[in-house]
Amino acid sequence: MSKKVSEVGSSQVKISDAFWSQMQERVIDVVIPFQENVLNDEVPGVAKSHAIENFRIAAGLSQGEFYGMVFQDSDLAKWLEGVAYSLTVKPDAALEARADGIIEIIRKAQQPDGYLDTYFIVKEPEHRWQNLHECHELYCAGHMMEAGAAYFEATGKDSLLHVVERLADHIIGRFGPGEEMEHGIPGHQEVEIGLMKLYHVTGKEKYKEMARHFLEERGKNPDYFYEEKMKRGWQHWGQYSTEKLDVTYNQAHETVYEQQEAVGHAVRALYMYTAMADVAGTDGDERLYQACKTLWNNIVNQKLYITGGIGGNPEGEAFSGNYELPNDMAYAETCASIAMVFFAHRMLELEMDGSYADIMERELYNSTISGMQLDGKKYFYVNPLESEPGVSGKLFGYRHSLPVRPGWYACACCPPNLVRLVTSLGKYCWSESDSVIYSHLMIGQTAELEKAEIMLETTYPWEGKAVYSVVPKTEAEFTLAIHIPYYVDFEKEENCLSLNGEALDARKLLKKGYVYITRKWSAGDRISLQFPLEVRKVYANQHVREDAGCVALLRGPVVYCFEGADNDGLLQSLRIPRELRAIPYTCEEGILKGNVLLSIEGYRVVGSEKLYSEIPPVKEAAKITAIPYYAWANRGENQMRVWMLEE
Amino acid sequence: MSKKVSEVGSSQVKISDAFWSQMQERVIDVVIPFQENVLNDEVPGVAKSHAIENFRIAAGLSQGEFYGMVFQDSDLAKWLEGVAYSLTVKPDAALEARADGIIEIIRKAQQPDGYLDTYFIVKEPEHRWQNLHECHELYCAGHMMEAGAAYFEATGKDSLLHVVERLADHIIGRFGPGEEMEHGIPGHQEVEIGLMKLYHVTGKEKYKEMARHFLEERGKNPDYFYEEKMKRGWQHWGQYSTEKLDVTYNQAHETVYEQQEAVGHAVRALYMYTAMADVAGTDGDERLYQACKTLWNNIVNQKLYITGGIGGNPEGEAFSGNYELPNDMAYAETCASIAMVFFAHRMLELEMDGSYADIMERELYNSTISGMQLDGKKYFYVNPLESEPGVSGKLFGYRHSLPVRPGWYACACCPPNLVRLVTSLGKYCWSESDSVIYSHLMIGQTAELEKAEIMLETTYPWEGKAVYSVVPKTEAEFTLAIHIPYYVDFEKEENCLSLNGEALDARKLLKKGYVYITRKWSAGDRISLQFPLEVRKVYANQHVREDAGCVALLRGPVVYCFEGADNDGLLQSLRIPRELRAIPYTCEEGILKGNVLLSIEGYRVVGSEKLYSEIPPVKEAAKITAIPYYAWANRGENQMRVWMLEE
């Protein structure tokens, strides 16, 4: 491995896609303004944010006390990052002016030494950098760095970039490998990603080296957080105790090279893995890359829900054991799935293997966007694969697993994360090397790449059709490599690839999930890809006890689920036949309009009215409807299942 | 309904049964002495009990502080009750002398006004009777009353009986319906049962009336506990708050006549229902009986595990919603199943319907005795129907569900409850009315009844054979009514009933689960009952989502389960064939020696190594072994399931 490709910025891409354009509109028109109002404490009935006011107080522009979570600053940082991407999708001078104003407040809040964290500036200046384990200073810094880099890339304005560079320099002045330096590591990984973004934007090695240091330092002393606690003698959350800490939660139990299994808080883990892959690619670091592969493989082979969700253990929003993937108790946080997109994207840059793009697709079409109501107004943090009215959100063990999306949360992590993912979608579509343009995702758009302008027209994910129209910018030969989803089999005749209407032998061109088409391109060259989207029945590994006897249905990248609303309830009594007869159709009306649903000729099992009976239940023919998983819980509280018994 | 039968005391019965005699031996030889040592603080490594010492301190015989739970007294009471029954099974003069000595300490601890609760006597005398909600004074009193009644019945000694009569009189002097009386109700029901036992022993109406009062008062003012809290201004457990209380947990949300659903803490509920049925029968109270039936029907039709377990919600050791019966997360407390025996037994006295005896059997052979390791040395409080190493007892949601029985608990509720159940088993075998002797359970024994001495010889539950040898004590005609388990069908030829070798037409004699044989009996008359024990496949109601697609296997009253140890692990990949071929065989060696196991010709499903795959798993023939549920987890930590997928 080595990183031979360069990133494509989201500003190089204009999405124009039946599926994604409306998602982008919703986050830009609904979520960003809503969050702006929240940050300004202007939404009645929503827990006060105070995030901007905290910066005003820190800047001396306002009087008052800090209010909010210790990581409240990150809400503003994430919003600014989302705004930056949104301006590349849909310019908005007024929004940009307001963002500039906020950035000015942030600039004024920064301390003369570069320090920037309003909680400690306002509330506990004497306690700076003493509780990396719980107090999220580095986490907030990382998000502000991401915002600064994104805002610079989107607008060319470097005010926030300068702020975060000064902040990064402050951190570099304090932490590092030398004996005279502090050997702290963040309690919640994120600064590593922020530093790498600074590096990518500025080219300054010191930021990459600092990111690498935080990664290398992690787990070297598994007692670091404990020693830190003993030294400072106080705790931010919970009662002070002298007990040792379980740092598997923070992935600080071993060095990143020693970690064989994805454990602990899923978002922390994935942010770390993403930064590891970024550093590995940037430095061509084979050892770090192997560490990434080990963790990647553990996730995708043992710990990934079919929807792309990760985190089978609601306690600590964490990974569970291998194959321990409870459906109704799943955590599968929206943010963790978003972070899986980041990780997959970085892995793809290291190794052009379609399996990474396949996972990116799985995340994008399922457990990321399931976090948002179809109208963009409400959000799930937790994305279960089974929901039961009266149980989910109510009973012990299931209280985290809400049956319908609530409104804004006090801890606003997932909605802004969705904003930045959806508005920066262009980033994940392409990579470019000296001689190859890689297309990872079939999303309709026009992309201004180095070697060509490419227009991609597609009806994916509802149809397996894509046309790439290429206008080269060079006369030299180059390659267009197009990701072919794992379920497309070119041995089947109906699947085809053509150049300007003439069939290509895709089997020969296919290598690790990409077809490579090399030529001297002429303006107007068109690559067409076509494959019918079959409904696929998927079985889980026998070790997954929760899915025993069950199947899940997929079509293209879309995972389907079953809701009580469409199926007269009692989903557990429905059976998917071994010989599947499923007819896809486009929903013509209602909330699900435009989605492809499935009509399945299945069975319902009808048994005795008694609680227990020796009379075998009988099968009756039943028409079963499946809807895309991401669209569940848009029609009120009702039963939902992804995995269905087969018979 | 009306109670037309009288109770049969455990001292009238001598158990001599291949299955139960060894259970009795174990609790008498292992559990009672062990608990005695614990109560005397003589077991190293076990949490200090201090229960006897608390009484010594209260009696002024020792100096020190109270130690233990606020309901620590009940541990001693339950032990004494168990000792009483054990003396009827196996006389032991030394044990009896020690018990007498302890009773003398209790007598001395009782206050001049009859009050008896060492926590309040020693620690907070000013707080007596102020916190009925949390402080268990009435609960402890109830257990002491049960002990006093049992000890009197077993030994004829009335010292403890006098103590608890004085205690009951003290309670009667304080609580009651009049305006001048306090309208308190117990936070944990039990005193109602204790008072009824006092009534049955002494015949004094006032005790029954007091029991009835506590039942009638319950739920009349659903805010009683809240008002009590506001009045006293302190809380025993947790922080004081002015919040309202959820009294569904204590079944105090409605009157007993209004309660339609079994809710809240299962043991509290069942103790209440048991007392309700007892009072209903004693008074011939049709309305109270109907209230019992409503609750009984809700349990057996919607809330009962196939094993007899109750309590699908580990939070609050409580009933869950209708049909919400999670297998791996089940609470199914041993004590709650024991209390189901009490309730069933009282219902049976009200209505001679075999379905109550069937439930009694289900409890006795499954989720009660599953609480005890086969050697009697370790105990389960929680009796799940599925257990998963690495998950059960470890992860969030499953921490209560231990995969192997631990030793003695600080809160010693279940083991002593098992002691008293197993040592008093004779009680549950018979009822006697003016003209009928009812046999409820096929347990080998000699019973000294009013109208006859009956010897019952049987190989149940492993074989469907029982012989009743009758030696009448009267020359008058009377009826022997024998419970026929619900699964025995006399339409089938192989099932038969005979008198002195001559076949009886059981179909004609059968009424609501009992065959009624009326005659002038002669010494040596023998009734033989014979039926082959088929392995039965049972399906759960379709509303039970956890059991969808699954079957459970039963043979006679014994529910079977499957352990990883016998089946090469991965139980979820095993399939029970629709056409069951199961061969019962007696285990000849090892820990399970003497148990009938099942050998099943089934399948194992083998699928892809991948986490998700479109390749359908293939079925391979597999020999599957099932063992009696009660005997699970006797061979170390391993997987267990009761419900298995059928295919």
Short mmCIF file of C-alpha atoms in Angstrom, two decimals, chain A residues 119-302:
data_model
loop_
_atom_site.label_atom_id
_atom_site.label_comp_id
_atom_site.label_asym_id
_atom_site.label_seq_id
_atom_site.Cartn_x
_atom_site.Cartn_y
_atom_site.Cartn_z
CA TYR A 119 -15.43 25.96 29.25
CA PHE A 120 -11.97 26.35 30.71
CA ILE A 121 -11.48 29.97 29.64
CA VAL A 122 -14.66 31.04 31.39
CA LYS A 123 -15.13 28.53 34.16
CA GLU A 124 -11.96 26.81 35.28
CA PRO A 125 -8.90 28.53 33.79
CA GLU A 126 -6.74 26.91 36.46
CA HIS A 127 -7.75 23.44 35.29
CA ARG A 128 -6.73 23.60 31.62
CA TRP A 129 -5.27 20.39 30.19
CA GLN A 130 -5.58 18.54 33.49
CA ASN A 131 -8.36 16.19 32.54
CA LEU A 132 -7.81 15.00 28.98
CA HIS A 133 -9.73 11.87 29.92
CA GLU A 134 -13.08 13.52 30.41
CA CYS A 135 -12.90 17.18 29.44
CA HIS A 136 -12.72 17.05 25.66
CA GLU A 137 -10.39 20.03 25.10
CA LEU A 138 -8.57 18.15 22.35
CA TYR A 139 -11.84 16.87 20.95
CA CYS A 140 -13.23 20.40 20.63
CA ALA A 141 -9.93 21.55 19.17
CA GLY A 142 -10.13 18.82 16.54
CA HIS A 143 -13.61 19.83 15.45
CA MET A 144 -12.59 23.47 15.29
CA MET A 145 -9.62 22.48 13.11
CA GLU A 146 -11.94 20.60 10.76
CA ALA A 147 -14.16 23.66 10.59
CA GLY A 148 -11.24 25.97 9.96
CA ALA A 149 -9.91 23.80 7.15
CA ALA A 150 -13.34 23.34 5.58
CA TYR A 151 -14.22 27.02 5.80
CA PHE A 152 -10.97 27.97 4.15
CA GLU A 153 -11.49 25.45 1.36
CA ALA A 154 -15.07 26.53 0.78
CA THR A 155 -14.65 30.31 0.97
CA GLY A 156 -10.95 30.99 0.68
CA LYS A 157 -11.22 32.92 3.97
CA ASP A 158 -8.45 32.08 6.39
CA SER A 159 -9.51 33.77 9.61
CA LEU A 160 -10.68 30.57 11.29
CA LEU A 161 -7.80 28.67 9.73
CA HIS A 162 -5.39 31.03 11.45
CA VAL A 163 -7.20 30.57 14.74
CA VAL A 164 -6.94 26.81 14.56
CA GLU A 165 -3.35 26.90 13.41
CA ARG A 166 -2.53 28.96 16.49
CA LEU A 167 -4.51 26.47 18.56
CA ALA A 168 -2.65 23.57 16.97
CA ASP A 169 0.66 25.30 17.62
CA HIS A 170 -0.35 25.76 21.24
CA ILE A 171 -1.05 22.03 21.48
CA ILE A 172 2.22 21.19 19.73
CA GLY A 173 3.99 23.36 22.27
CA ARG A 174 2.61 21.33 25.12
CA PHE A 175 2.27 17.71 23.99
CA GLY A 176 4.79 15.57 22.22
CA PRO A 177 7.31 12.76 22.41
CA GLY A 178 10.19 14.60 24.06
CA GLU A 179 10.99 14.21 27.74
CA GLU A 180 10.18 17.83 28.40
CA MET A 181 6.76 17.45 26.82
CA GLU A 182 3.48 16.25 28.30
CA HIS A 183 2.52 12.78 27.19
CA GLY A 184 -1.21 13.26 27.24
CA ILE A 185 -3.66 11.69 24.82
CA PRO A 186 -7.22 12.73 24.12
CA GLY A 187 -10.02 11.00 26.03
CA HIS A 188 -12.15 11.28 22.90
CA GLN A 189 -10.22 10.98 19.70
CA GLU A 190 -10.86 13.64 17.06
CA VAL A 191 -7.94 16.05 17.25
CA GLU A 192 -5.97 13.58 15.14
CA ILE A 193 -8.45 14.04 12.28
CA GLY A 194 -8.44 17.81 12.77
CA LEU A 195 -4.66 17.97 12.68
CA MET A 196 -4.57 15.87 9.50
CA LYS A 197 -7.07 18.23 7.86
CA LEU A 198 -4.82 21.15 8.80
CA TYR A 199 -1.93 19.27 7.30
CA HIS A 200 -3.82 18.59 4.07
CA VAL A 201 -4.78 22.25 3.75
CA THR A 202 -1.51 23.87 4.80
CA GLY A 203 1.00 21.20 3.89
CA LYS A 204 2.73 21.82 7.22
CA GLU A 205 4.40 18.62 8.42
CA LYS A 206 4.17 19.59 12.09
CA TYR A 207 0.41 19.03 12.09
CA LYS A 208 0.72 15.57 10.63
CA GLU A 209 3.54 14.78 13.08
CA MET A 210 1.35 15.89 15.97
CA ALA A 211 -1.50 13.70 14.72
CA ARG A 212 0.89 10.79 14.46
CA HIS A 213 2.23 11.49 17.93
CA PHE A 214 -1.23 11.31 19.51
CA LEU A 215 -1.83 8.00 17.71
CA GLU A 216 1.57 6.55 18.60
CA GLU A 217 1.35 7.67 22.23
CA ARG A 218 -2.04 6.02 22.71
CA GLY A 219 -1.89 2.84 24.79
CA LYS A 220 1.86 3.14 25.38
CA ASN A 221 0.99 3.76 29.00
CA PRO A 222 -2.46 2.21 29.54
CA ASP A 223 -2.54 3.88 32.96
CA TYR A 224 -2.09 7.37 31.58
CA PHE A 225 -5.65 8.48 32.33
CA TYR A 226 -5.48 6.91 35.76
CA GLU A 227 -2.20 8.63 36.58
CA GLU A 228 -3.63 11.89 35.27
CA LYS A 229 -6.60 11.47 37.61
CA MET A 230 -4.43 10.66 40.61
CA LYS A 231 -2.28 13.70 39.88
CA ARG A 232 -5.11 16.18 39.60
CA GLY A 233 -7.25 14.64 42.35
CA TRP A 234 -10.64 15.47 40.89
CA GLN A 235 -13.09 14.12 38.42
CA HIS A 236 -15.34 16.04 36.05
CA TRP A 237 -18.12 13.49 35.76
CA GLY A 238 -19.25 11.30 38.62
CA GLN A 239 -17.72 11.03 42.01
CA TYR A 240 -13.98 11.06 42.47
CA SER A 241 -12.65 7.62 43.14
CA THR A 242 -9.21 6.13 43.21
CA GLU A 243 -10.29 3.18 41.13
CA LYS A 244 -8.49 2.19 37.96
CA LEU A 245 -10.24 3.03 34.73
CA ASP A 246 -11.40 0.78 31.94
CA VAL A 247 -9.62 2.43 29.06
CA THR A 248 -10.76 -0.08 26.45
CA TYR A 249 -13.68 2.35 26.27
CA ASN A 250 -11.21 4.97 24.97
CA GLN A 251 -9.10 2.50 22.96
CA ALA A 252 -6.17 3.40 25.23
CA HIS A 253 -5.55 -0.10 26.60
CA GLU A 254 -2.95 -1.06 24.00
CA THR A 255 -0.98 0.72 21.32
CA VAL A 256 -2.74 1.10 17.99
CA TYR A 257 -0.42 -1.57 16.61
CA GLU A 258 -1.41 -4.07 19.26
CA GLN A 259 -5.16 -3.59 19.03
CA GLN A 260 -6.65 -6.60 17.25
CA GLU A 261 -10.30 -6.02 18.01
CA ALA A 262 -12.58 -3.01 17.65
CA VAL A 263 -13.65 -2.25 21.21
CA GLY A 264 -15.10 0.53 23.31
CA HIS A 265 -17.01 3.62 22.32
CA ALA A 266 -17.64 3.22 18.61
CA VAL A 267 -17.31 6.86 17.57
CA ARG A 268 -14.04 7.31 19.49
CA ALA A 269 -12.76 4.13 17.85
CA LEU A 270 -13.73 5.08 14.32
CA TYR A 271 -12.32 8.60 14.59
CA MET A 272 -9.07 7.03 15.67
CA TYR A 273 -9.05 4.45 12.88
CA THR A 274 -9.82 7.18 10.34
CA ALA A 275 -6.86 9.24 11.49
CA MET A 276 -4.65 6.14 11.52
CA ALA A 277 -5.54 5.40 7.91
CA ASP A 278 -5.00 9.02 6.93
CA VAL A 279 -1.54 9.12 8.53
CA ALA A 280 -0.68 5.69 7.13
CA GLY A 281 -1.54 6.81 3.61
CA THR A 282 0.15 10.17 3.88
CA ASP A 283 3.35 8.65 5.20
CA GLY A 284 3.17 5.40 3.26
CA ASP A 285 3.38 3.65 6.62
CA GLU A 286 2.90 -0.06 6.02
CA ARG A 287 2.79 -0.99 9.71
CA LEU A 288 0.09 1.53 10.50
CA TYR A 289 -1.83 0.44 7.44
CA GLN A 290 -1.72 -3.18 8.63
CA ALA A 291 -3.05 -2.03 12.00
CA CYS A 292 -5.93 -0.34 10.18
CA LYS A 293 -6.65 -3.47 8.15
CA THR A 294 -6.77 -5.63 11.25
CA LEU A 295 -9.35 -3.37 12.84
CA TRP A 296 -11.28 -2.91 9.60
CA ASN A 297 -11.46 -6.66 9.10
CA ASN A 298 -12.64 -7.24 12.64
CA ILE A 299 -15.47 -4.76 12.14
CA VAL A 300 -16.66 -5.93 8.74
CA ASN A 301 -16.26 -9.63 9.50
CA GLN A 302 -17.59 -9.71 13.07
#
